[in-house]
Short mmCIF file of C-alpha atoms in Angstrom, two decimals:
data_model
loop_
_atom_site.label_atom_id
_atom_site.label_comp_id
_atom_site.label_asym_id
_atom_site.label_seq_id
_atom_site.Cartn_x
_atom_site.Cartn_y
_atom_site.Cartn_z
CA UNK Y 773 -4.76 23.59 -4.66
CA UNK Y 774 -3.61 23.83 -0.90
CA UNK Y 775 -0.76 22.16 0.09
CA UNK Y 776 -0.43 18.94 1.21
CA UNK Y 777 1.51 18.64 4.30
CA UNK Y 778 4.06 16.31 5.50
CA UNK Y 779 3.43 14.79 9.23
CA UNK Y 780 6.15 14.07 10.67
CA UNK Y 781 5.75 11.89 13.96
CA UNK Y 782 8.52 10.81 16.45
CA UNK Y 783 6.22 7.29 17.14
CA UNK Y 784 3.28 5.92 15.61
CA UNK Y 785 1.61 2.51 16.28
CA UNK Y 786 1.46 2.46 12.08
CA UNK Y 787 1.22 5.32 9.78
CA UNK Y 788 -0.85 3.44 7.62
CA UNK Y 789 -3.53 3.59 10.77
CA UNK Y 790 -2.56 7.56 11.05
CA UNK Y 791 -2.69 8.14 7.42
CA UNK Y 792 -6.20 6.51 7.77
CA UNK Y 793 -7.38 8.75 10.39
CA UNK Y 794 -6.58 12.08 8.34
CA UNK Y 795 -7.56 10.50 4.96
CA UNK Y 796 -11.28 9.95 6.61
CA UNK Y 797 -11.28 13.27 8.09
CA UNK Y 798 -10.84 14.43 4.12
CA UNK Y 799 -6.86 15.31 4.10
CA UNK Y 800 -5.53 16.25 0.60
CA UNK Y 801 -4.11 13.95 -2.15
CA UNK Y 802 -0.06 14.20 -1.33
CA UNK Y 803 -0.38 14.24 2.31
CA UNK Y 804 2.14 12.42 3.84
CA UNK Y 805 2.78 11.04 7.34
CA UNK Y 806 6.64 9.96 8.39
CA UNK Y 807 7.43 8.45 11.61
CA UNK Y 808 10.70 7.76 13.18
CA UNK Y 809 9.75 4.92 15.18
CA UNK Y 810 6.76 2.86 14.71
CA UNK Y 811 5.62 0.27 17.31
CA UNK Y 812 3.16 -1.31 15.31
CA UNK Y 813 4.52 -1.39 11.71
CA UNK Y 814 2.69 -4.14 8.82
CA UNK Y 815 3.35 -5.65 5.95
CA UNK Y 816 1.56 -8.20 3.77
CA UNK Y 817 -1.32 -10.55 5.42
CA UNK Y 818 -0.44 -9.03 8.90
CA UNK Y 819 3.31 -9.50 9.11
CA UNK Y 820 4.81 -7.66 11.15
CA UNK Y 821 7.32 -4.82 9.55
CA UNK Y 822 9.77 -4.12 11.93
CA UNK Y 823 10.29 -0.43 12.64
CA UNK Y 824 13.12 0.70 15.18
CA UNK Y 825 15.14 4.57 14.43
CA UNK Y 826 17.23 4.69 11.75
CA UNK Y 827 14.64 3.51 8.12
CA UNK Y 828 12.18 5.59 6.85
CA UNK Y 829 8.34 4.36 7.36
CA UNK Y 830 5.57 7.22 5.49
CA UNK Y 831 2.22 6.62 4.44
CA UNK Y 832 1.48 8.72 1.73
CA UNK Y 833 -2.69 9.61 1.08
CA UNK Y 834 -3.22 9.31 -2.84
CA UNK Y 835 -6.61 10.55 -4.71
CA UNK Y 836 -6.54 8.55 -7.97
CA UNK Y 837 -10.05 9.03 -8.77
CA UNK Y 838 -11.85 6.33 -10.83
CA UNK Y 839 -13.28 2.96 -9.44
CA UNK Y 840 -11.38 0.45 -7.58
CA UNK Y 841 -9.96 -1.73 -10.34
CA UNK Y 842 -7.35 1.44 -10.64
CA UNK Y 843 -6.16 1.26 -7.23
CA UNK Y 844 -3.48 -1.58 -7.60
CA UNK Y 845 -1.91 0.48 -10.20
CA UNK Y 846 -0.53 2.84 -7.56
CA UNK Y 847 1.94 0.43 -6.28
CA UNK Y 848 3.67 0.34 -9.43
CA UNK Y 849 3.58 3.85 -9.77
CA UNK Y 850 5.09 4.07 -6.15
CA UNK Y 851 7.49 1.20 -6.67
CA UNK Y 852 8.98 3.05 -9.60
CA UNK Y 853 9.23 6.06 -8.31
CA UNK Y 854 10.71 4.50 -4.82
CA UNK Y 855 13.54 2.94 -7.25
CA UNK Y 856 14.28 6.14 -8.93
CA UNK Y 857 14.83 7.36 -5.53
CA UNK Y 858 17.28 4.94 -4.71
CA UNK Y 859 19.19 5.32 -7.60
CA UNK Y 860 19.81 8.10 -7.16
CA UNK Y 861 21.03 8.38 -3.83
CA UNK Y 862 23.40 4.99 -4.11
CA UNK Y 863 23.86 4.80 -7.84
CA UNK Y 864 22.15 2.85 -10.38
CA UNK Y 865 21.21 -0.92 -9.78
CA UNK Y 866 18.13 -0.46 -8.69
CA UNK Y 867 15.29 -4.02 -9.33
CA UNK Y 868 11.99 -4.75 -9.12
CA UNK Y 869 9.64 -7.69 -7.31
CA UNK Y 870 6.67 -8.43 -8.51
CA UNK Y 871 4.88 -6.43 -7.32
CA UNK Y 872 6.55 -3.56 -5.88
CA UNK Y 873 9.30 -4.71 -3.35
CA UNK Y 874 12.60 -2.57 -4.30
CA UNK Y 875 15.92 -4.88 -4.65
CA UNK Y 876 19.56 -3.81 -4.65
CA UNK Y 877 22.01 -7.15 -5.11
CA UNK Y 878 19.27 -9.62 -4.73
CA UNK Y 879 18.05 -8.09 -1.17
CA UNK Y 880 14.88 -6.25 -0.42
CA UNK Y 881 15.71 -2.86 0.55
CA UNK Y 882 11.92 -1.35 0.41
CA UNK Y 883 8.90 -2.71 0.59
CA UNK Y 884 5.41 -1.28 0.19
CA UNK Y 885 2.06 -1.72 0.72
CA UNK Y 886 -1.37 -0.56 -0.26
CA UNK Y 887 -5.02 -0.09 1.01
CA UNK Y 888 -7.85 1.47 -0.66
CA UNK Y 889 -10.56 3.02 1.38
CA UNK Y 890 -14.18 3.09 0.62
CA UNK Y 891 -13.78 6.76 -0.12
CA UNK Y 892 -11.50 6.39 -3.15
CA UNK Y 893 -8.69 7.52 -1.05
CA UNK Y 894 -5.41 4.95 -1.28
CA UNK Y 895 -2.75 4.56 1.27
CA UNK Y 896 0.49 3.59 -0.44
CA UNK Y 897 2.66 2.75 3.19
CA UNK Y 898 6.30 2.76 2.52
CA UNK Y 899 9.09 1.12 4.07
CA UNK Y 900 12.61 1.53 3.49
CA UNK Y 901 15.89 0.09 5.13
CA UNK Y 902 18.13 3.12 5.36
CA UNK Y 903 20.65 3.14 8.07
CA UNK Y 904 19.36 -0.51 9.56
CA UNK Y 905 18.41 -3.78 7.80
CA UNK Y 906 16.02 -6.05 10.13
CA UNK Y 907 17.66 -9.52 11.70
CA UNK Y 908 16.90 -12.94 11.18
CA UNK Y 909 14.37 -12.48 7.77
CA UNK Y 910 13.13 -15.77 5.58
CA UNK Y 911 15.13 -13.63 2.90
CA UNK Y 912 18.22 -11.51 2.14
CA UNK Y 913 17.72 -8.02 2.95
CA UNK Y 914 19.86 -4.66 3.05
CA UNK Y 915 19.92 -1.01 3.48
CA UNK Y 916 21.04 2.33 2.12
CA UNK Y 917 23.83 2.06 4.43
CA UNK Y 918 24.95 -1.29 3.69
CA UNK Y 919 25.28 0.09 -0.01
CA UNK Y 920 27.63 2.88 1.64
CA UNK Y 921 24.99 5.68 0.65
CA UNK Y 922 25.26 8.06 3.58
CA UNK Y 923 21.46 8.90 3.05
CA UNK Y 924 19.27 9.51 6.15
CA UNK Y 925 15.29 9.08 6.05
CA UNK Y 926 14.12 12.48 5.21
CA UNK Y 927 16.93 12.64 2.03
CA UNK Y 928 14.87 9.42 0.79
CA UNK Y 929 11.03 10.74 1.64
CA UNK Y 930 12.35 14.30 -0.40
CA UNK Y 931 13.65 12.20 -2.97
CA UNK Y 932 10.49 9.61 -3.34
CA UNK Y 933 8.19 12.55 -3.20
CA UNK Y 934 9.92 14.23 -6.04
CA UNK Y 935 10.04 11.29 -8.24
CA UNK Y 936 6.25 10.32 -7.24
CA UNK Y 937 5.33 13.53 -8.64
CA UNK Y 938 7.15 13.39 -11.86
CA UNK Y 939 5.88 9.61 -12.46
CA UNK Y 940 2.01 10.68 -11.03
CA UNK Y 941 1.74 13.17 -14.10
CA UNK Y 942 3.50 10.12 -16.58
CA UNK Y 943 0.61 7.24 -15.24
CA UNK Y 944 -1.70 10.23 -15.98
CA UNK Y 945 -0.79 11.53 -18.70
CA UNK Y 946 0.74 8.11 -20.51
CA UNK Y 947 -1.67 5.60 -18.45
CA UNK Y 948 -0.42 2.33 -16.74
CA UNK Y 949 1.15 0.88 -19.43
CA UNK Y 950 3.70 3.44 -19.81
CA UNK Y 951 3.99 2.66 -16.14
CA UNK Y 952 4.41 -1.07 -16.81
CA UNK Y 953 6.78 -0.65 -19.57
CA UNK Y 954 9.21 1.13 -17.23
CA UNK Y 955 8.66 -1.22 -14.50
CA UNK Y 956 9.73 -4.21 -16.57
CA UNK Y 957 12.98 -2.59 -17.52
CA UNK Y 958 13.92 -3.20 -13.72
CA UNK Y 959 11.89 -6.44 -13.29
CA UNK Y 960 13.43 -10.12 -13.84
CA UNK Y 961 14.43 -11.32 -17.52
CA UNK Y 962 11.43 -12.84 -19.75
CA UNK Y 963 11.87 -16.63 -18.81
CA UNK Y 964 13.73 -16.53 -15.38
CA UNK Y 965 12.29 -19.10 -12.99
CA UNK Y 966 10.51 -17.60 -10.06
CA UNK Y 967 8.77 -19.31 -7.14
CA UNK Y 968 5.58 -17.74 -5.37
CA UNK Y 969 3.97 -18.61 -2.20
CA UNK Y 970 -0.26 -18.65 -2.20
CA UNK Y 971 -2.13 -19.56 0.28
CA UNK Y 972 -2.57 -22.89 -1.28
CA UNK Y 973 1.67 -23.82 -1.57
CA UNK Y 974 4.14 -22.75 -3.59
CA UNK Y 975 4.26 -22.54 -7.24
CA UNK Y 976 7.07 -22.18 -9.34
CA UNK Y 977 7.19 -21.60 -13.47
CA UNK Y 978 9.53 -19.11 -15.52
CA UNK Y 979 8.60 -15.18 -15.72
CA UNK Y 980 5.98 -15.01 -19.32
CA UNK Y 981 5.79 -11.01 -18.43
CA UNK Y 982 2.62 -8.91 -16.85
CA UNK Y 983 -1.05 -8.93 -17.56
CA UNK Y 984 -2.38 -5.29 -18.72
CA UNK Y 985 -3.49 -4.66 -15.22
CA UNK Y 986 -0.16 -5.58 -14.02
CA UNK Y 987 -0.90 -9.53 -12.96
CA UNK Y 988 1.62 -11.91 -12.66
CA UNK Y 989 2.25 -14.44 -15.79
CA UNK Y 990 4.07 -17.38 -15.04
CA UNK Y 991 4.49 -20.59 -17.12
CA UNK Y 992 4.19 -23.71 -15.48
CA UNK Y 993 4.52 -26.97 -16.03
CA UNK Y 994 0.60 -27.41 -16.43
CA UNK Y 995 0.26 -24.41 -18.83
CA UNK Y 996 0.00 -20.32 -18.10
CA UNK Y 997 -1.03 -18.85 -14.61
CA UNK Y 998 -2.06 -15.47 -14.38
CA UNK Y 999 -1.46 -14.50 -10.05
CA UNK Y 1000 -2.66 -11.14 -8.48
CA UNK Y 1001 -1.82 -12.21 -5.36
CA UNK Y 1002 1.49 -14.07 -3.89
CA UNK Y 1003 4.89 -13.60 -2.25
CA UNK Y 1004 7.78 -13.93 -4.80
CA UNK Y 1005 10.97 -15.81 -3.35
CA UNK Y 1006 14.36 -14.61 -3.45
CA UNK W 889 -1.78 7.58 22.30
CA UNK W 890 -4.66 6.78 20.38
CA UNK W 891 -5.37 7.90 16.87
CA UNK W 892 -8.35 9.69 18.12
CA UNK W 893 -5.69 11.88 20.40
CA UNK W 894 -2.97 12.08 17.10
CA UNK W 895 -5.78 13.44 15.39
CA UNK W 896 -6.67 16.09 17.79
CA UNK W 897 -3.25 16.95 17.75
CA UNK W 898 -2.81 17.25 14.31
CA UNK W 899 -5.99 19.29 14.18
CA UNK W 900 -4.67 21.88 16.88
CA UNK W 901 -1.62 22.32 14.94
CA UNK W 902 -3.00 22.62 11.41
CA UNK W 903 -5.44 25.03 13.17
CA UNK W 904 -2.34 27.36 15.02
CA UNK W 905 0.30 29.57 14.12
CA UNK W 906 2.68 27.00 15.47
CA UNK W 907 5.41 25.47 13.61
CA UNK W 908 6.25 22.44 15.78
CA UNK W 909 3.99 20.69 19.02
CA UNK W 910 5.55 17.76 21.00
CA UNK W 911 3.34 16.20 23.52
CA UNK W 912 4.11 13.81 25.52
CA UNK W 913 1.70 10.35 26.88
CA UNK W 914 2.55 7.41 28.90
CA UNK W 915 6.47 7.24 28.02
CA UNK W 916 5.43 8.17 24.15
CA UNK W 917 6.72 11.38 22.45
CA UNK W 918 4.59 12.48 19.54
CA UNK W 919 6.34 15.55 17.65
CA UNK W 920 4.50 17.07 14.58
CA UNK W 921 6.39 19.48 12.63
CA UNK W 922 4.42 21.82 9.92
CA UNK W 923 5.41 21.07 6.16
CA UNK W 924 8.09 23.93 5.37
CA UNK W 925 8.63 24.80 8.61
CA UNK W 926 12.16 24.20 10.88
CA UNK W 927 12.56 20.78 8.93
CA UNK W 928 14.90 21.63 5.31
CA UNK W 929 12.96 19.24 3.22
CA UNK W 930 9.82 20.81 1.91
CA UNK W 931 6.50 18.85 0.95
CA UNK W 932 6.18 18.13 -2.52
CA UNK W 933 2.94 19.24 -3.50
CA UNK W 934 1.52 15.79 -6.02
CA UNK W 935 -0.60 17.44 -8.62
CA UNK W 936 -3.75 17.86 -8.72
CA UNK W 937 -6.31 14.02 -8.97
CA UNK W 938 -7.87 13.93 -12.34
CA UNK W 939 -11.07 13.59 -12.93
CA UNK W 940 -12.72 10.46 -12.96
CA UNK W 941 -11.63 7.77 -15.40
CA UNK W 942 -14.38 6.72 -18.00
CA UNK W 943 -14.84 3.02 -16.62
CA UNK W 944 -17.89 1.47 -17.17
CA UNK W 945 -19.98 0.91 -13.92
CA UNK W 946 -20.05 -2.53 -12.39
CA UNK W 947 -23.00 -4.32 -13.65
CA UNK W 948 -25.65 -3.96 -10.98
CA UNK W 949 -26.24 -7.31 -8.66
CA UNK W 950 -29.44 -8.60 -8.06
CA UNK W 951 -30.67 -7.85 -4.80
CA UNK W 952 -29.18 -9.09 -1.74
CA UNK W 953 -26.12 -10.01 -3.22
CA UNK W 954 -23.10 -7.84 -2.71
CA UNK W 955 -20.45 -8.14 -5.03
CA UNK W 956 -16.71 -7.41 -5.91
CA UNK W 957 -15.85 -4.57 -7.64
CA UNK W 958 -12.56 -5.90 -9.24
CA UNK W 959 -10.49 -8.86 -9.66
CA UNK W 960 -8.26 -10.06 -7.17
CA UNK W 961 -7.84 -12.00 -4.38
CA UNK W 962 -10.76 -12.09 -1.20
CA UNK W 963 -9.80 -11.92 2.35
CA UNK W 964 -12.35 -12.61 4.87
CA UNK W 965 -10.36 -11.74 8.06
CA UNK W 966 -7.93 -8.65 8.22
CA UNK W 967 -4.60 -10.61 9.14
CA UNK W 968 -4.55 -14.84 9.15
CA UNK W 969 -4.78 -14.99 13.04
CA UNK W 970 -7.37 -12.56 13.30
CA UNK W 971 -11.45 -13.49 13.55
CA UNK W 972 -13.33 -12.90 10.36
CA UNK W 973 -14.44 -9.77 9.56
CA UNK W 974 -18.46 -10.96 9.54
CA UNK W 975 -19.94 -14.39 10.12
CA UNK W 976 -22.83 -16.08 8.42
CA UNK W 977 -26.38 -14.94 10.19
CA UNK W 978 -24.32 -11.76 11.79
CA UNK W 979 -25.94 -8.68 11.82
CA UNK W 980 -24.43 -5.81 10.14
CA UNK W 981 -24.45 -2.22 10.12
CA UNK W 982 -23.99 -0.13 6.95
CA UNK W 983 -20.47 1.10 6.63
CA UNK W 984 -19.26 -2.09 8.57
CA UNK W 985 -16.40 -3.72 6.94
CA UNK W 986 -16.76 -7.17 5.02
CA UNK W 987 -13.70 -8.20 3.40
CA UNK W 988 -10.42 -6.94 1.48
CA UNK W 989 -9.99 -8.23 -2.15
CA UNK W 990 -6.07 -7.95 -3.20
CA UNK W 991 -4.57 -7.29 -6.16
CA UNK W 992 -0.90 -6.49 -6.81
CA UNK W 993 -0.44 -6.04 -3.08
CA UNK W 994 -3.22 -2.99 -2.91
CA UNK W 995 -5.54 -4.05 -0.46
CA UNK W 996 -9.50 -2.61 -1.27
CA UNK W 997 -11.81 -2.74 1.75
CA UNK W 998 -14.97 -3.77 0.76
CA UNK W 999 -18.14 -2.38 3.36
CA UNK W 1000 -21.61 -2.52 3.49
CA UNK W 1001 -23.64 -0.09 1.95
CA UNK W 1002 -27.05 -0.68 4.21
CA UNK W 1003 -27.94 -2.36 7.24
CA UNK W 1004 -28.75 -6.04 6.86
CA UNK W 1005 -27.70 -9.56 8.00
CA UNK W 1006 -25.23 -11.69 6.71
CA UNK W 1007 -27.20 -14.76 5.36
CA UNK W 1008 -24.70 -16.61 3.34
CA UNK W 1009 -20.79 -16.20 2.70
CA UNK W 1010 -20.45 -17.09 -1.22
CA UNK W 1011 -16.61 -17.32 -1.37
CA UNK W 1012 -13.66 -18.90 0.67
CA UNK W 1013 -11.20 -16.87 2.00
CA UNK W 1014 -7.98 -16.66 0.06
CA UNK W 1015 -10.42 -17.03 -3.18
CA UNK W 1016 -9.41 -15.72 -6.64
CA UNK W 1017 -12.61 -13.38 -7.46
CA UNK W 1018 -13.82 -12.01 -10.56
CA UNK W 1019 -15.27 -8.11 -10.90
CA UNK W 1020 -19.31 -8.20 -10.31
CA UNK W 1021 -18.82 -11.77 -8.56
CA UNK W 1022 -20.92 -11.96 -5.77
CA UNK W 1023 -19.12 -12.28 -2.75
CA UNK W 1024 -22.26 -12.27 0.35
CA UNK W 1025 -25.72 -12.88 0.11
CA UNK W 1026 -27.63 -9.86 2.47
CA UNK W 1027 -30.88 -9.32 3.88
#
C-alpha cells in the first residue's frame, strides 16, 4: 500500500472542502489534510467552527468500504481514538457526547464531524482546542492549554493518527460493538438526565444507553425515544 | 485560492522531488509540506480498507422513486440559511446533489444517479427516514 500523506496547509477556507477535492481525485484511505488557520471552518447544520492559529483543524479521508449505513460508525471510531489522544497528552479524564464531541471537566475540547461521499469515501473533520478555546459559546468549552498540557497541534494530529490506527484494526477486527462498548465507558452514567435540541424543540429524558448502530436512547416522560440526530446540552 | 488552484498545487508537489512549496495569492500563504519530510511527525499509514462488508443490498425502488439508503435524519438544504438543494419540477443532472441524511453526526450526500426532473419531494426537511424510504419521486 502507498503511503498516505499528511497535507499540511498554512490556510484553508475548510479542510473538509480540501479533503473533498483530493478524496474525488481518488487520494488514499489515511490521507490527511491539517491547516493552521482556516477561514471558513464548519460544524454541525452550518455553524460556523471558529479557526484562528493555535488548535488543530485536519480532515482525515477514510475508505471503510461497505454501504452507507456503516459510515456513522466512523465517528465513534474517531471520537475514541481522539479521547485516547487526549489522555494521553493531559492525563486521564477524558468523556464522551453523544455522539462524538470530546469533554474534559464538563467542556467540549474537540469536536468532529463527518460526511460521506457518493464514492464510499468519508471525511471525518476534526477540531480540537489546543492552545485557544473560542469566546462567547452557548456552552462551556476549553483547551489543551487550559488543562496545562503544553501540547501543540501536530503532538495531537501524531497522537490521533496513532490511536486511529490501533482502534481502525479493533472496529475491524472486533466490529462496532466493541467500538460502542468502549465508547460507553467514557459516555454519561445509565440514567443521567440529558437534554437534546431537534429541529422540532428540545427534549429532555434520562440516558437508557445506545441503539446497535450507535442511536441515541433516551427515556422520556411519554415512553422510549430512539434520536440519530440532535445536539446534546451541557 | 480556490480548491481548483490547492489542488494543482498539491498535484505539482506530489508529482516533484520537492519537499516543501509555499505559494503565495491575494494576501493568502498556502505551504504544503511532504509527509516525512522537514516536519518530525511522520504520517501514520491507517491500514489497509477491508473488503466489502456482507450487507444485504437495499431493496430496489420502483421506478422513479429514489430512495434512502439508511436511517437517519434528511436534510434538504446544505446549511439552514442556505436554498434547497433541488426544488419540485427542477431539472436535474445525474451526479447533482439531492439531500444529506444524518446519522450520529456523519453526514451522507445523497445524488442522482440519471438525468431527470424533480416531480415530487416525498419528505420534509429535518425528517426522521427509514432505509429504502423513498425520499423524491423522478422522471
Amino acid at each position: 500500500m502507498a503511503e498516505a500523506l499528511i497535507h499540511r496547509l498554512a490556510e484553508v477556507g475548510s479542510t473538509m472542502d480540501a479533503a473533498r477535492t483530493l478524496a474525488e481525485a481518488g487520494a488514499l484511505h489515511g490521507t490527511a489534510v491539517s491547516a493552521r488557520i482556516q477561514t471558513g471552518g464548519r460544524g454541525r447544520s452550518g455553524r460556523q467552527w471558529l479557526s484562528p492559529a493555535g488548535n488543530l483543524y485536519v480532515t482525515i479521508i477514510l475508505r471503510p468500504g461497505g454501504d452507507a449505513r456503516h459510515a456513522p460508525e466512523l465517528g465513534f471510531v474517531c471520537a475514541l481514538a481522539l479521547a485516547e489522544a487526549v489522555d494521553g497528552l493531559a492525563g486521564p479524564g477524558t468523556r464522551l457526547k453523544w455522539p462524538n464531541d470530546v469533554l474534559r471537566n464538563g467542556a467540549k475540547l474537540a469536536g468532529i464531524l463527518l460526511e460521506r461521499l457518493p464514492d464510499g469515501a468519508v471525511l471525518a473533520g476534526i477540531g480540537v482546542n489546543v492552545a485557544l478555546q473560542p469566546e462567547g459559546m452557548p456552552y462551556p468549552v476549553t483547551s489543551l492549554r487550559a488543562l496545562d498540557s503544553p501540547a501543540e497541534p501536530e503532538d495531537v494530529l501524531t497522537a490521533l493518527l496513532a490511536r486511529l490506527h490501533a482502534g481502525w484494526a479493533v472496529w475491524q477486527a472486533s466490529g462496532f460493538a466493541a467500538v460502542l462498548a468502549r465508547w460507553r465507558e467514557r459516555g454519561p452514567v445509565l440514567g443521567a438526565t440529558l437534554r437534546v435540541r431537534l429541529e422540532t424543540g428540545i427534549v429532555t429524558g434520562s440516558f437508557a444507553g445506545l441503539g446497535e448502530d450507535g442511536s441515541l436512547q433516551l427515556e422520556t416522560g411519554t415512553g422510549r425515544r430512539t434520536l440519530v440526530a440532535g445536539d446534546v446540552l451541557l | 485560492m480556490d480548491r481548483i488552484t490547492i489542488k494543482a498545487l498539491i498535484d505539482a508537489l506530489e508529482a516533484s522531488d520537492l519537499a516543501e512549496l509555499e505559494y503565495s495569492q491575494d494576501g493568502a500563504t498556502l505551504r504544503l509540506v511532504k509527509a516525512g519530510c522537514a516536519i518530525a511527525a511522520p504520517a501514520v499509514a491507517l491500514p489497509p480498507r477491508p473488503p466489502a462488508l456482507p450487507d444485504a443490498p437495499p431493496p430496489a425502488a420502483p421506478p422513479g422513486e429514489f430512495c434512502s439508503p439508511l436511517y437517519g435524519v434528511v436534510h434538504l438544504r446544505p446549511s439552514p440559511n442556505a436554498p434547497p438543494f433541488v426544488q419540485p419540477g427542477q431539472a436535474i443532472r445525474a451526479g447533482q446533489s439531492l439531500c444529506t441524511v444524518e446519522a450520529m453526526k456523519a453526514f451522507t450526500e445523497l445524488r442522482a444517479e440519471t438525468d431527470g426532473v424533480v416531480q415530487a419531494i416525498l419528505v420534509e426537511s429535518g425528517q426522521e427516514v427509514e432505509s429504502g424510504q423513498p425520499l423524491f419521486r423522478i422522471v
